[in-house]
XYZ file of C-alpha atoms in Angstrom:
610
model
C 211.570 67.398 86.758
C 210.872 65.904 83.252
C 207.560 66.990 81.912
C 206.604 63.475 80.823
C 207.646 62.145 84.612
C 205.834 64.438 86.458
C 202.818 63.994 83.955
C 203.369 60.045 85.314
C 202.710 61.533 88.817
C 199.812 63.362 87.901
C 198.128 60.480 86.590
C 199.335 57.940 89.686
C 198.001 60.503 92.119
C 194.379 61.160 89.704
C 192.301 59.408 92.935
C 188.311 59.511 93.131
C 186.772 61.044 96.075
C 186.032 57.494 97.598
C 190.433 56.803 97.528
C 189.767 54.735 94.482
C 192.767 55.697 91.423
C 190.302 56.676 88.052
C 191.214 54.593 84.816
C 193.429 56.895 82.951
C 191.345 56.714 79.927
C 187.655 56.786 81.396
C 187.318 59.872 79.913
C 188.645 59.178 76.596
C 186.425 56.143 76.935
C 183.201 58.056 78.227
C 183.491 60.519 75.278
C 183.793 57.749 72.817
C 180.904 56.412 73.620
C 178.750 59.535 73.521
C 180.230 59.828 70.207
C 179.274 56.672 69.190
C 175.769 58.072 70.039
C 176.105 60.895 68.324
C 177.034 58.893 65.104
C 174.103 56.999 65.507
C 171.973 60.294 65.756
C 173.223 61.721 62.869
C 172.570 58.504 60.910
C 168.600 59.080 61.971
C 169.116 62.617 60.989
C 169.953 61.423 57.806
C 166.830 59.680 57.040
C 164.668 63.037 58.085
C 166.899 64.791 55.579
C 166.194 61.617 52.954
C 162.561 61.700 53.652
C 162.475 65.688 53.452
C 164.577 65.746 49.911
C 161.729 63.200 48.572
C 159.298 65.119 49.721
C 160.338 67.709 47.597
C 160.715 65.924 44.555
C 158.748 68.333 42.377
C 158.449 67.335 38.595
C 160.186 70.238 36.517
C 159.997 70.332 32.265
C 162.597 69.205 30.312
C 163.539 72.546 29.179
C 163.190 73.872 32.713
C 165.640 70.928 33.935
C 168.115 71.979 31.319
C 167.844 75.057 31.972
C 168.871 74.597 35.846
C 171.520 71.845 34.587
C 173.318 74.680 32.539
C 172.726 77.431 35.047
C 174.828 74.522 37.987
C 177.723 74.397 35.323
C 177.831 78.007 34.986
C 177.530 79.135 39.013
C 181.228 79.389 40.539
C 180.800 76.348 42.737
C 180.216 74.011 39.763
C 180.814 70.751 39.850
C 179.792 71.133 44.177
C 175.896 69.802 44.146
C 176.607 66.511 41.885
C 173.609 64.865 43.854
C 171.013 67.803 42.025
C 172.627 67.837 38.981
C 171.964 63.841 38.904
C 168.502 64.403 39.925
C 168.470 66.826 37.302
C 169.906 64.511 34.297
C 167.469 62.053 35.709
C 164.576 63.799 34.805
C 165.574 65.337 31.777
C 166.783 61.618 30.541
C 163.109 60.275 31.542
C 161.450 63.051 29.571
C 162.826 62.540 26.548
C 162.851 58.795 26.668
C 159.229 59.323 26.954
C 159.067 61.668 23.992
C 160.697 59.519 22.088
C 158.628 56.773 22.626
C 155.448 59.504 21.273
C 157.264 59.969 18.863
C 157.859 56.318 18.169
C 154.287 55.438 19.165
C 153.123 57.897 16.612
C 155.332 56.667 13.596
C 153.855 53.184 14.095
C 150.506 54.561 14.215
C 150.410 56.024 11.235
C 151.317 52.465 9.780
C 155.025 52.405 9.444
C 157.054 49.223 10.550
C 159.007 49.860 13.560
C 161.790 48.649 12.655
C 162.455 51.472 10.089
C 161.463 54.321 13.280
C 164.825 56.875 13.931
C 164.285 59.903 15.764
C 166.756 61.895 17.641
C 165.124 64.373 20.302
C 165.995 67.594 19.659
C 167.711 68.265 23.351
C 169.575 65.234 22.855
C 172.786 66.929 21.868
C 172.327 69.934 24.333
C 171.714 67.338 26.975
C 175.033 65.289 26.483
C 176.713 68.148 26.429
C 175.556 69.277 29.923
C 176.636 66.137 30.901
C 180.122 66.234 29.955
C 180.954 69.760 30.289
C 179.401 68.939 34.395
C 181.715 65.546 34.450
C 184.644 67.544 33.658
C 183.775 70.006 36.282
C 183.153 67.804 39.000
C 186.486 65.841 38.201
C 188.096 69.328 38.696
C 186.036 70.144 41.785
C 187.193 66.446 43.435
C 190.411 67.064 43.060
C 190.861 70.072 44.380
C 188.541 68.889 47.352
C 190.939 66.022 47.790
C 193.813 68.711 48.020
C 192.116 70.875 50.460
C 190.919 67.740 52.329
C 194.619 66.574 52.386
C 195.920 70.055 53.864
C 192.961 70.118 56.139
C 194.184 66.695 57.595
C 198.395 68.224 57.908
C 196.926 70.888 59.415
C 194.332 69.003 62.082
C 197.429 66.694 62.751
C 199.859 69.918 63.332
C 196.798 71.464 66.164
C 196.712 67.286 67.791
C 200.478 67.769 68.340
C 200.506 70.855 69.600
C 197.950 69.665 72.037
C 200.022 66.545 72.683
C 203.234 69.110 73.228
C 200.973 71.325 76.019
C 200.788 68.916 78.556
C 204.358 66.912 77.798
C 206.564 69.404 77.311
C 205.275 72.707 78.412
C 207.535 75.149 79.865
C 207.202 76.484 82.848
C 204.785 80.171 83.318
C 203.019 79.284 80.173
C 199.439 80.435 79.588
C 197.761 77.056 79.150
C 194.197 78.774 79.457
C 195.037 81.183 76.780
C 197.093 78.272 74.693
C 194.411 75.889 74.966
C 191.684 78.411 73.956
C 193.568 79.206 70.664
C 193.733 75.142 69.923
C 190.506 74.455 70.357
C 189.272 77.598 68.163
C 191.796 76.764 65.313
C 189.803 73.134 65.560
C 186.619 74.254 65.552
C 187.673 76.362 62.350
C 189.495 73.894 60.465
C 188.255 72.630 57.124
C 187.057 69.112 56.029
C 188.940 65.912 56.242
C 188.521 63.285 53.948
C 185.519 61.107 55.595
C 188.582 58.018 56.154
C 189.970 60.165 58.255
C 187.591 62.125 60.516
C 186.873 59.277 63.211
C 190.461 58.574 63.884
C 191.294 62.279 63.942
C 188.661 63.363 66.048
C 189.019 60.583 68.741
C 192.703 61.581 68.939
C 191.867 65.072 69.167
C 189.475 64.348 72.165
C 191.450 61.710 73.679
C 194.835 64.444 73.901
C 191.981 67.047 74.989
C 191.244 64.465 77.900
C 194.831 63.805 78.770
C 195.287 67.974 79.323
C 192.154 67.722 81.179
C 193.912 65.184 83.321
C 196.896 67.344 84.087
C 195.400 70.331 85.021
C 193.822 68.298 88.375
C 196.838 69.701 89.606
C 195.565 73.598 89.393
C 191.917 72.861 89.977
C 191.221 76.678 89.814
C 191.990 76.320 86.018
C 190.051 73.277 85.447
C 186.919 74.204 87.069
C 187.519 77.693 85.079
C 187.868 75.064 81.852
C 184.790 72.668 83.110
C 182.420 75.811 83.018
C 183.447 77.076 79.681
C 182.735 73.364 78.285
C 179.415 73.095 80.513
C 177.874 76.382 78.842
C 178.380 75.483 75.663
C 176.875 72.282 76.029
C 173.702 74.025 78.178
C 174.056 76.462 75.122
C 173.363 73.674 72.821
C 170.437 72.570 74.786
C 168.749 75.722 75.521
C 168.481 76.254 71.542
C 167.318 72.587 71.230
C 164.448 73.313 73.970
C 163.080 76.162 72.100
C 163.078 73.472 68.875
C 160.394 71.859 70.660
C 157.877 74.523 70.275
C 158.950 75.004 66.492
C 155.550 75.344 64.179
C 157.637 73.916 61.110
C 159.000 70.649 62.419
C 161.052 70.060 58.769
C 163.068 73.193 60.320
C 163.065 71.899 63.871
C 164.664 68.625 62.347
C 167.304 70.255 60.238
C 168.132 72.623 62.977
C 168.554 69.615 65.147
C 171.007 68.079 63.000
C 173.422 70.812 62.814
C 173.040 70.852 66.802
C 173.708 67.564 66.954
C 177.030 68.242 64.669
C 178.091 70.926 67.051
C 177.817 68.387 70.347
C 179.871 65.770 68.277
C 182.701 67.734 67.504
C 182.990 69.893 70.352
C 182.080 67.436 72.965
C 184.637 68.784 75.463
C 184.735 67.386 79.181
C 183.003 69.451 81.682
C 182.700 67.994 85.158
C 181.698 64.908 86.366
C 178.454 65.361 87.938
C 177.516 67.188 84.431
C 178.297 65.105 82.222
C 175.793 62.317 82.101
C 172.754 64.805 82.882
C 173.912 67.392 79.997
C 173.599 64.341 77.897
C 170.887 62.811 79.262
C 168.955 65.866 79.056
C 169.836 67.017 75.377
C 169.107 63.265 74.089
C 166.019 63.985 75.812
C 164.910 66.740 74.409
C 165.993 65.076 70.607
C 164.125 62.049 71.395
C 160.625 63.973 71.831
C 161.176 66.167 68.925
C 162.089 63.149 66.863
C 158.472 61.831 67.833
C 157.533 64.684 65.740
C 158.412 63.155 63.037
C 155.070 61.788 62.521
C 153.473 64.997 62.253
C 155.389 66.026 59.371
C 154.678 62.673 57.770
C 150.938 63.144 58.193
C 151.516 66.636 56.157
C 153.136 65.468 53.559
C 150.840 62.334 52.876
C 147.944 65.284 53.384
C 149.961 67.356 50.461
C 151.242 64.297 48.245
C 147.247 62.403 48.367
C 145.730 66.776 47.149
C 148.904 66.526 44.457
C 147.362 63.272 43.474
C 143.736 64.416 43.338
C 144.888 67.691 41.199
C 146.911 65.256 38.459
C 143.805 62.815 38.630
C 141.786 65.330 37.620
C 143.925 67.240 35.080
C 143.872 63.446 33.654
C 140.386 63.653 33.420
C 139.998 67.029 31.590
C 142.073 65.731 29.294
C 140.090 62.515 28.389
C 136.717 64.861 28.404
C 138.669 67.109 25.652
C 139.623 63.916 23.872
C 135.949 62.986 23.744
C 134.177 66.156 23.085
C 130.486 65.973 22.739
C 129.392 67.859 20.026
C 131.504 67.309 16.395
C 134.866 68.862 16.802
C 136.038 71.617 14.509
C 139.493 72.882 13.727
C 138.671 75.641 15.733
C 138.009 73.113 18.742
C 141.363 71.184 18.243
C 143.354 73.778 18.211
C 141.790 75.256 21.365
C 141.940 71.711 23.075
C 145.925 71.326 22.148
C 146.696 74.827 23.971
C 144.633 73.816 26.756
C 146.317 70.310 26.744
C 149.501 71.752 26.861
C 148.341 74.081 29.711
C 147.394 71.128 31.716
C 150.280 69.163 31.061
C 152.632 72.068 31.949
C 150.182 71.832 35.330
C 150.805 68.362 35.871
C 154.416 68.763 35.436
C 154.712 71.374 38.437
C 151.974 69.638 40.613
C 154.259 68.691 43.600
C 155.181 64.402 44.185
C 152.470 62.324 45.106
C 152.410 58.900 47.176
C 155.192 56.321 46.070
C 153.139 53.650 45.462
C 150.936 55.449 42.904
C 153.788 57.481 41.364
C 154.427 54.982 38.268
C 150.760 54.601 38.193
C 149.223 57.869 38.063
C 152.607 58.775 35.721
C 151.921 55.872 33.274
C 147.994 57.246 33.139
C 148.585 60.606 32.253
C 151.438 59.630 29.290
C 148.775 57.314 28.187
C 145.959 59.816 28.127
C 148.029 62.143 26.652
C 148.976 59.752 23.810
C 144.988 59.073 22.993
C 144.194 62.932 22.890
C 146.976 63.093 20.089
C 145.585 59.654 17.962
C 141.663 61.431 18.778
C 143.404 64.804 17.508
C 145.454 63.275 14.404
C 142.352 61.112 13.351
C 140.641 64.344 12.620
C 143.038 65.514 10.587
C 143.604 62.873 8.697
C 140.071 63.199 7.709
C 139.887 66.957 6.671
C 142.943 66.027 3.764
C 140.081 65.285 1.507
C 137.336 68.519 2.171
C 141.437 70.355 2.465
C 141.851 69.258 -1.239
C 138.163 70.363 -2.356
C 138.936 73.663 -0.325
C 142.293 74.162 -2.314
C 140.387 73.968 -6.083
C 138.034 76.319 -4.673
C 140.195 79.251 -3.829
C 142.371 78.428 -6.999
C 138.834 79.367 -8.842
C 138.479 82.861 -6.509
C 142.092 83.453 -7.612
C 141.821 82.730 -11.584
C 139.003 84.865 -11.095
C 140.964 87.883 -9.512
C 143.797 87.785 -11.796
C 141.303 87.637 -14.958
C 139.838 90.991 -13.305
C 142.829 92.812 -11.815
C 143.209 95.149 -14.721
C 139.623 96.241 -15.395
C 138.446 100.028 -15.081
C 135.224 99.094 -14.941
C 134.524 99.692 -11.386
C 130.794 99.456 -11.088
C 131.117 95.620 -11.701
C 134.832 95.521 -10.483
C 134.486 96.688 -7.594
C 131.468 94.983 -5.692
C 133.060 91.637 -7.064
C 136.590 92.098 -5.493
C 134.425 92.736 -2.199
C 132.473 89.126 -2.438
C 135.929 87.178 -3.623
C 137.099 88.734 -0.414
C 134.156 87.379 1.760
C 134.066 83.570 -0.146
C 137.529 83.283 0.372
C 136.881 84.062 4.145
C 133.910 81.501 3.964
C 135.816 78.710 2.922
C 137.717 76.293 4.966
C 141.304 75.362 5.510
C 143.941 73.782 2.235
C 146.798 71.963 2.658
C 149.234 73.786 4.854
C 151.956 73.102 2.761
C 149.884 75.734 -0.083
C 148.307 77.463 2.474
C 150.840 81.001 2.234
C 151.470 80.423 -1.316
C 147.387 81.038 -2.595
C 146.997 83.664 0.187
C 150.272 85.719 -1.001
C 148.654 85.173 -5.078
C 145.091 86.018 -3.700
C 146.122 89.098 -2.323
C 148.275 90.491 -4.985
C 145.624 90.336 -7.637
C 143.624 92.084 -5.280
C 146.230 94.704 -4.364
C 146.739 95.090 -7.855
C 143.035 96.033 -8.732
C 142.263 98.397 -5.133
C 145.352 100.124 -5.588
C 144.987 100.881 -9.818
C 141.233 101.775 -8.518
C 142.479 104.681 -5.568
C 145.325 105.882 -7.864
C 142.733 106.626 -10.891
C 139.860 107.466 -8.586
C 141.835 110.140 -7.138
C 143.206 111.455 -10.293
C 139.468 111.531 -12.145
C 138.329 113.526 -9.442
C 141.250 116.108 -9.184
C 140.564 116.580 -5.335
C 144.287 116.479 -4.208
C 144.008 120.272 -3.107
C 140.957 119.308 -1.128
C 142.857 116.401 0.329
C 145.472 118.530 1.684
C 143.085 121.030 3.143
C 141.378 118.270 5.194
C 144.748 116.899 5.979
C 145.944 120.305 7.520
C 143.368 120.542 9.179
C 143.420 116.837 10.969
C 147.150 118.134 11.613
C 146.378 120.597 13.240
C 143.628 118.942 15.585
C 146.224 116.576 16.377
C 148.782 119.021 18.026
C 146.136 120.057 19.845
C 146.120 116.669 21.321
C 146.912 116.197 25.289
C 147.160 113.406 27.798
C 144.036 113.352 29.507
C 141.162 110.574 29.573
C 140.219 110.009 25.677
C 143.279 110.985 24.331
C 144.277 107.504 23.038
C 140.498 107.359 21.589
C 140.927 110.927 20.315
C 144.268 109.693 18.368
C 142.925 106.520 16.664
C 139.764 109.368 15.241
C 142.010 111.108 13.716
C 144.332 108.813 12.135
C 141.590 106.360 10.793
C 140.538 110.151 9.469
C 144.022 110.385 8.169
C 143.868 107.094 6.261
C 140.682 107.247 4.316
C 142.013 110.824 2.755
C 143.899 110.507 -0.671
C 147.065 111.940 -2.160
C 147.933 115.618 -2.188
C 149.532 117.658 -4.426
C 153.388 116.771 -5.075
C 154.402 119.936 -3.403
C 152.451 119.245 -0.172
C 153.634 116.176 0.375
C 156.003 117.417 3.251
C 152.478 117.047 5.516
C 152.552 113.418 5.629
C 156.057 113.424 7.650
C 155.221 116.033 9.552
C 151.758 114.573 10.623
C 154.089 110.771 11.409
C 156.340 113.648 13.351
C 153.749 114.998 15.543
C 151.722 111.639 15.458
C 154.993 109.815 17.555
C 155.414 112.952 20.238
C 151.346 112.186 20.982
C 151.886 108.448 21.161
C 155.426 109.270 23.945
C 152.836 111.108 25.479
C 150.130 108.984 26.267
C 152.558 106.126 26.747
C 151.394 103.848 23.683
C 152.909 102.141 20.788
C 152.064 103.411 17.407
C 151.251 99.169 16.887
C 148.633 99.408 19.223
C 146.485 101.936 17.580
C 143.047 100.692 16.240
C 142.775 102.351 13.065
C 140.847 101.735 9.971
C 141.088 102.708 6.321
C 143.766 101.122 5.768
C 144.827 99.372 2.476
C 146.114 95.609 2.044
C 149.549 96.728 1.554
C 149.547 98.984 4.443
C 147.793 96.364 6.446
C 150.712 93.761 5.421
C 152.933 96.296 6.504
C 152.053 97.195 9.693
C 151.748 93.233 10.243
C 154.569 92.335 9.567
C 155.805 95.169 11.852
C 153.936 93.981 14.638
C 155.324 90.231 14.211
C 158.767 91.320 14.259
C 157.693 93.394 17.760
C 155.840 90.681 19.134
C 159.362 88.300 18.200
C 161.689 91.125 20.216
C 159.444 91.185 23.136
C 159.473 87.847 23.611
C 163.051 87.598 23.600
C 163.355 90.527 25.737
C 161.302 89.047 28.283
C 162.707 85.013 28.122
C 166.381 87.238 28.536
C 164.360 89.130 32.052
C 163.590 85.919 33.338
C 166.537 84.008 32.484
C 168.446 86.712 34.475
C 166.003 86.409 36.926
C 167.014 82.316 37.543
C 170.584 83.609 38.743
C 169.109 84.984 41.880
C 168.395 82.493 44.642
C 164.683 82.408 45.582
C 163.446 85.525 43.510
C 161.301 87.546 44.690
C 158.836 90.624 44.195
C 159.660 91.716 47.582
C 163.150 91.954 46.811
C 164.549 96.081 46.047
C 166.723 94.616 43.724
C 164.462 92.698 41.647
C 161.422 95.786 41.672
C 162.491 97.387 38.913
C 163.015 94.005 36.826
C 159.646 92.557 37.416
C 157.696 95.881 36.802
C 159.687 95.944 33.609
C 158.202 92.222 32.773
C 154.850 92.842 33.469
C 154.696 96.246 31.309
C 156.829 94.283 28.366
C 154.140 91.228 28.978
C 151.218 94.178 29.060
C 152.358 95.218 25.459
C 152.963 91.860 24.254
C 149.677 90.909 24.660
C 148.175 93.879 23.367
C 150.348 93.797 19.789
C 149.325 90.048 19.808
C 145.432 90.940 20.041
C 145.727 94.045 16.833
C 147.632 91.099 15.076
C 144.739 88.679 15.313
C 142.268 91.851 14.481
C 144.304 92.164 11.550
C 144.282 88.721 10.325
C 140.972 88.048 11.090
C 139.612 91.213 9.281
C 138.111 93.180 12.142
């Protein structure tokens, strides 16, 4: 008999228990309806996801959104998360429109006309870069999504006819259980469709599912076999979905509920008829109460976004107290008050969202705040250009004064009145900055010029080179003797401020002073120190200058050593201490950070004379 004639007979003879025929396409029907359902599920699903994305909203800098932007364009699967990298351009375009305006705000200020303001924001360039570079990506990424998508669909098609052909034109002794198993796995693997596609595709799927369903009545050992397969994957579904209910984190209940959800909608096989209603019944049950759930996450986050609101209300208000400081602000003060400022506005940036209806508010009150701490801040300086000015012709005087004396042997005089040009020059206040290195760098070379001619003929007069080396030896020696134990760092700096305050040696001798810096290096690897970090005294202005300079040019490395850590750090998703990978990298910041801070504090001892 013809396949598609005796499939006719199967369906004329498909009777209900009560005699009645069944409609052909109740199933198809039945199943098209729960899928309708489903749709509208997913659609609700949607919004949790919507209201869970907002949620987490956090505000990121500008250089921390560019960052990410250029770290998306760089991952393999660029051009994938366009919705982020929007969200990301968003921000980054609102933060500098908003610098812009400062800077705009500040221009006018100062009494320019507006219409002669241009400023282009440094990022501006890096930023429209990101922007194409992603563009181009994402075209790239669409169309090959669109290909996929397109071979997805042949191949979807291809498993639908092959279904179609199982129960038309089957031949006879074929494994249908093991045939249909292999369909329905090579469905559940198959990629995406486009979106056009997927309802039509997947209601002919199920609807040629249904029409197999209806030919097997004839072997009802092999449908009931079928029926149970279907009916524990649907009681799998809801077993999972049960244990959602007693979920602590209902944001994870919710999400895990959608993918559930996905799972019933596209494997929504047929399983019997007195299961089909209450499998449904029961797993839309179980959704609807945690669904009522919702409201508890809601009452979390307004808990979280109304504390987010009191922390930026307050950082708002620090920042109008440092604005309006009590007592008469210094130089010292503002430049304490713009760190701290830029603290707290760093803090406000990374203080999660807050409620919707205050966002622009509480947003528009903290540029605004920040904008009068910078006129209160510039005001003051505007008024020091004056006592700057007097400040300048005073150190010009100390200078003249040096130079005129730089040359003189007479020491007894000389010598105590280098010492007070030294302190009035630390007594008086700041110049221009524009002059500021210039005077220092003349200052201190008339000065250099007079200590050293003073040391170099003060050690000659007194002829006690050979006594030099003697004492030298014998700090050399003192210093091998050197270990690791508690005081040995202490026991170092002794010896080398020692070092310094001894003069020259004899020409012949002066082999000691490498060997000392030799032996002086092997005691530093020892005690694990840099030979930066040493507090030493005795030392001249030239050797001071030097080791400055040395120490700027460490502190620069370090801190480009450690932005490169971190940066490599960013490529890792979710990094964390706890992770064996990462150990070694974050010991090796904090020790790096360690150091930095220490070279930072001799630099400022330096500088500041101590």
């Amino acid at each position: 008999m013809p396949s598609h004639k005796r499939f006719a007979m199967i369906t004329e003879n498909h009777l209900s228990e009560n005699g009645e025929k069944k409609n052909p396409n109740e199933e198809f029907e039945k199943m098209t309806s729960e899928n309708q359902t489903f749709q509208n599920q997913t659609l609700h699903e949607d919004e949790i996801d919507h209201h869970i994305e907002e949620h987490h909203d956090v505000e990121i800098s500008l250089g921390d959104a560019l960052k990410e932007m250029e770290r998306m364009i760089n991952s393999p699967d660029a051009g994938e998360n366009s919705k982020k990298f929007n969200q990301l351009k968003e921000k980054a375009s609102h933060y500098i429109h908003d610098e812009v305006e400062d800077k705009k705000h500040e221009y006018i200020e100062a009494g320019n006309p507006p219409e002669n303001f241009s400023y282009e924001h440094p990022f501006q360039t890096r930023f429209s870069a990101l922007i194409n570079i992603f563009r181009e990506k994402h075209d790239i990424y669409q169309k090959k999504q669109e290909e996929e998508q397109k071979k997805n669909l042949e191949y979807r098609q291809s498993i639908i006819e092959k279904l179609k052909n199982l129960y038309t034109n089957s031949e006879p002794g074929i494994n249908l259980f093991k045939v249909i198993r292999e369909i329905k796995e090579d469905w559940s693997k198959a990629g995406q469709v486009p979106k056009s596609e997927f309802k039509i595709l997947n209601n002919n799927y199920f609807h040629h599912l249904n029409q197999f369903y209806q030919m097997l009545d004839l072997n009802k050992e092999f449908l009931e076999q079928e029926y149970n397969h279907n009916l524990e994957k649907r009681q799998h579904i809801i077993e999972r979905a049960k244990e959602l209910e007693n979920e602590p984190v209902i944001q994870k209940a919710l999400n895990e509920l959608q993918y559930l959800h996905k799972l019933w909608k596209e494997e929504a096989e047929p399983v019997a008829e007195e299961f089909r209603e209450k499998t449904w019944e029961e797993f839309k049950e179980i959704s609807n109460k945690i669904h009522e759930r919702k409201s508890e996450l809601s009452v979390v986050i307004e808990a979280e976004q109304n504390n987010n609101l009191e922390k930026k209300n307050q950082i708002i208000a620090e920042i109008k107290k440092l604005s309006n400081p009590s007592d008469e602000p210094n130089h010292n003060y503002w430049q304490n008050a713009i760190k701290r400022v830029e603290d707290l506005r760093s803090e406000f940036l990374k203080t999660g969202s807050v409620p919707r209806k205050l966002s622009n508010q509480n947003w528009n009150e903290f540029k605004t705040t920040l904008r009068g701490f910078n006129t209160t801040k510039n005001t003051y300086y505007k008024s020091l250009k004056g006592s700057q000015q007097a400040n300048l012709e005073e150190k010009l005087k100390l200078i003249q004064t040096a130079k005129d004396n730089m040359n003189t042997e007479d020491w007894d005089i000389a010598v105590p009145l280098f010492k007070k040009l030294q302190e009035d020059w630390k007594k008086i206040g700041h110049v221009p900055k524009s002059m500021t290195n210039r005077i220092w760098d003349e200052f201190r070379d008339a000065c250099n010029t007079f200590f050293n001619n003073y040391r170099e003929k003060s050690n000659v007069s007194t002829d006690n080179w050979k006594e030099n080396y003697n004492n030298k030896k014998a700090l050399l020696e003192d210093l091998k003797t050197v270990t690791n134990e508690d005081g040995s760092i202490e026991r170092i700096e002794a010896i080398k401020t020692a070092w310094n305050n001894i003069g020259k040696v004899p020409r012949d001798k002066i082999s000691i002073n490498s060997e000392f810096n030799k032996t002086l290096r092997e005691k530093l690897k020892l005690n694990k120190i840099n030979e930066l970090e040493l507090k030493e005294e005795g030392l001249t202005e030239n050797q001071l200058t030097d080791k400055a300079r040395k120490i700027k040019s460490q502190i620069s490395d370090l801190e480009a050593e450690i932005v490169k850590l971190e940066n490599n750090l960013a490529f890792f998703n979710k990094p964390s201490r706890e992770n064996p990978l990462l150990k070694d990298t974050y010991n090796t910041i904090d020790e790096k950070k360690a150091h930095l801070e220490n070279l930072k504090q001799n630099l400022h001892n330096i500088i500041a004379g101590e």
